[in-house]
C-alpha positions as MATLAB code, in Angstrom:
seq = 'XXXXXXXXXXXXXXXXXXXXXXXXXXXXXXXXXXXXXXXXXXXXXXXXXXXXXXXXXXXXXXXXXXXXXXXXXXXXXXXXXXXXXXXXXXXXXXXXXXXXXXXXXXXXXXXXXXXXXXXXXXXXXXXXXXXXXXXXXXXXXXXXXXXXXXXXXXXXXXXXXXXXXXXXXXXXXXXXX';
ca = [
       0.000    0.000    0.000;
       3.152    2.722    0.699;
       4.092    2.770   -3.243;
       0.340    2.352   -4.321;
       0.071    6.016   -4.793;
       3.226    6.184   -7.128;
       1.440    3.801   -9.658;
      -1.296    6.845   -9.859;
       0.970    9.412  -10.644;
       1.661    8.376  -14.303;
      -1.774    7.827  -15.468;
      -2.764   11.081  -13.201;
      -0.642   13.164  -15.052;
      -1.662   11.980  -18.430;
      -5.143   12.141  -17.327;
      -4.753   15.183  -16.758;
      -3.367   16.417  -19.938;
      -6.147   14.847  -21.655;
      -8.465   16.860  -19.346;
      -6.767   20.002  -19.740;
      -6.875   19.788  -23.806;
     -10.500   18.792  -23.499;
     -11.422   21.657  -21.393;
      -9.675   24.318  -24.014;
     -11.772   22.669  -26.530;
     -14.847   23.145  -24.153;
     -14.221   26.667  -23.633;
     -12.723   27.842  -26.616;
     -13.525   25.747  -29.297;
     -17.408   24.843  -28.822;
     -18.193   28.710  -28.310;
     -16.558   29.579  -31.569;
     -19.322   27.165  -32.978;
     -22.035   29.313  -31.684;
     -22.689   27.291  -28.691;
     -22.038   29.732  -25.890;
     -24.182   28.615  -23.332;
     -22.851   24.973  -23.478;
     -19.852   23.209  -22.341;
     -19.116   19.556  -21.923;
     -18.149   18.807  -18.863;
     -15.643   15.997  -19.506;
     -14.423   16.449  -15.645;
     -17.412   14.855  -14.472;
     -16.815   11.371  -17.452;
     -13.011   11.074  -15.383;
     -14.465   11.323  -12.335;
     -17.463    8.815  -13.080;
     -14.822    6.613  -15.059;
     -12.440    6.121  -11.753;
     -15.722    5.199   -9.739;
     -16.515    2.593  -11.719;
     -13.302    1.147  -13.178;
     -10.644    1.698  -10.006;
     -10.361    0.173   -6.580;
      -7.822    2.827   -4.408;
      -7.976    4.679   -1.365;
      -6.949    7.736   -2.840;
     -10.419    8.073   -5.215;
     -11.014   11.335   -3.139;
      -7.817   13.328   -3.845;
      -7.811   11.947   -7.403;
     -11.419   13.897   -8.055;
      -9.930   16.872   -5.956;
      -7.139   17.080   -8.332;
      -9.481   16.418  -11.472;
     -11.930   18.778   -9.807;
      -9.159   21.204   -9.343;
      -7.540   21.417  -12.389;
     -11.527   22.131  -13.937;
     -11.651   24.817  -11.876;
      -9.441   26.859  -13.613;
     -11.599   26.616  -16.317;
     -15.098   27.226  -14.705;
     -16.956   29.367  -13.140;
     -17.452   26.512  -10.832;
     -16.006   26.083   -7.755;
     -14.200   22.109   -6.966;
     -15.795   22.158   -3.877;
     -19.361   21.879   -4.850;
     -17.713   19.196   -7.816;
     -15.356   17.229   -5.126;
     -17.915   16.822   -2.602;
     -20.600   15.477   -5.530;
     -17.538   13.086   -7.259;
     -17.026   11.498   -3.863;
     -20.849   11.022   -3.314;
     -21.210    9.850   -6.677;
     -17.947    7.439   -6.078;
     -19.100    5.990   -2.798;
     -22.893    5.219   -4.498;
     -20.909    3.209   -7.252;
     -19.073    1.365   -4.654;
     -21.746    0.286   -2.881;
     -23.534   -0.552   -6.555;
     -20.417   -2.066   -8.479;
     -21.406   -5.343   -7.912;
     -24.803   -4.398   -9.823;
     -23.153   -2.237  -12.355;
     -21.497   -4.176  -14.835;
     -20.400   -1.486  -17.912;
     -20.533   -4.883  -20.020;
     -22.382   -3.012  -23.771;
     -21.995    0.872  -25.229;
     -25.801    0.971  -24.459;
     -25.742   -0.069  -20.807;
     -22.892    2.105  -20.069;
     -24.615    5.411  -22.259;
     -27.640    4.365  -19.491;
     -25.525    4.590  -16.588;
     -23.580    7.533  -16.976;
     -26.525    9.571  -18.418;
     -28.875    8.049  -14.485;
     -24.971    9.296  -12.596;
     -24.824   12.639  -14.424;
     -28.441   13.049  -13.413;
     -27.029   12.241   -9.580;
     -24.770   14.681   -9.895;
     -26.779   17.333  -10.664;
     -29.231   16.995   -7.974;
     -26.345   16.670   -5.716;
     -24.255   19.933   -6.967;
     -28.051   21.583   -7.697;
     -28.667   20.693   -3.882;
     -25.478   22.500   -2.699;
     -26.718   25.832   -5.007;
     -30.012   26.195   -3.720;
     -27.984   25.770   -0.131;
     -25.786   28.349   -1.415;
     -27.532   30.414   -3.018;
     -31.166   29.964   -2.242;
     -32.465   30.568   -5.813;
     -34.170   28.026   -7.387;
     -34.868   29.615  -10.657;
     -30.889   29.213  -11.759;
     -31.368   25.264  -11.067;
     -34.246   25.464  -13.507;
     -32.183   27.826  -16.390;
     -29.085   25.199  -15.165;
     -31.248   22.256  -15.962;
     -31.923   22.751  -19.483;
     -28.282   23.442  -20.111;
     -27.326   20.547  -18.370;
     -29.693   18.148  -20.808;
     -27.286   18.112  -23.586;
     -24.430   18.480  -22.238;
     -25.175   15.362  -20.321;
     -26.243   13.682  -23.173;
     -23.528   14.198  -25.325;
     -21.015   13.213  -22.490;
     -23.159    9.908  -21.992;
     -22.957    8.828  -26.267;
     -19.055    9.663  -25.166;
     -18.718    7.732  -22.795;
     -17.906    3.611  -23.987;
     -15.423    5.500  -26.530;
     -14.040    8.081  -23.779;
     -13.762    4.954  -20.973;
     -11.970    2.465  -23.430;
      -8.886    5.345  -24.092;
      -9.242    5.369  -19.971;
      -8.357    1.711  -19.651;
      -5.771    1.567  -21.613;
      -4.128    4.603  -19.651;
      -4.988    3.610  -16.010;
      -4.850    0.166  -17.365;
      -7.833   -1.252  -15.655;
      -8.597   -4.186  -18.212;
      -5.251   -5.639  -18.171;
      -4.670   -5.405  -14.610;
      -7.870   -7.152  -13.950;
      -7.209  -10.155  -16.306;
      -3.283  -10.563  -14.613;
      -5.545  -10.340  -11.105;
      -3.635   -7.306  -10.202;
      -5.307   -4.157   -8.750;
      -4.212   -0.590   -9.566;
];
């Protein structure tokens, strides 16, 4: 368990890259295409992708540091977005035995009925917040397709996953990551 974190730091970092180019093409490409009210929040695929797929202690400072490095391209805080992943990532755990990503359809399903969790949880902590219900409504229809396209993502976006984190190998040699 001492070097455990060590074997994170690799496909971290190279998470993290790929997060950091998708979130440029978030902000600054989709608005050039006219969509100005939308962004794809890739941050929230990672997050639901280590639920699911990884088995380690440190699950909660991984989605800090995803939720972190999103920050600095959102309005969005990462504390409303780190307490939600870890919700969201303790729910899985307690459902992985039910969950079984095993088709593109099933796995569409289940991260569209998770993105849907974690907007009641993060809409939850605004109305705390904020107390205005009215921006969960106007946040709601944004969040639709942006959900939706994330969820048609997601068997392409969690296969490039494995092979980084190397979940599917691992599992087949009996090792855990």
């Amino acid at each position: 368990m001492k070097g455990d974190w060590l074997k994170l730091i690799r496909p971290l970092g190279i998470t993290l890259l790929i997060l950091i180019v998708l979130e440029i093409f978030s902000t600054a490409l989709v608005p050039m295409l006219g969509l100005t009210k939308y962004r794809i929040p890739f941050n929230i695929l990672i997050i639901l992708y280590l639920g699911f797929k990884l088995e380690t202690p440190y699950t909660s400072l991984l989605i800090f540091v995803l939720q972190y490095t999103h920050s600095f391209f959102s309005i969005e805080g990462w504390e409303m977005g780190t307490i939600a992943g870890v919700i969201i990532c303790i729910v899985i755990s307690y459902l992985k035995d039910l969950l079984h990503l095993s088709s593109s359809i099933i796995t569409i399903f289940i991260t569209q009925v998770f993105q849907f969790l974690w907007f009641v949880i993060v809409s939850v902590l605004l109305y705390l917040k904020e107390d205005n219900f009215s921006y969960i409504v106007e946040k709601f229809w944004r969040f639709l397709p942006e959900s939706i396209a994330i969820s048609l993502l997601a068997p392409f976006f969690f296969g490039i996953l494995d092979v980084i984190w190397r979940t599917e190998t691992d599992r087949s040699l009996g090792e855990s990551v």
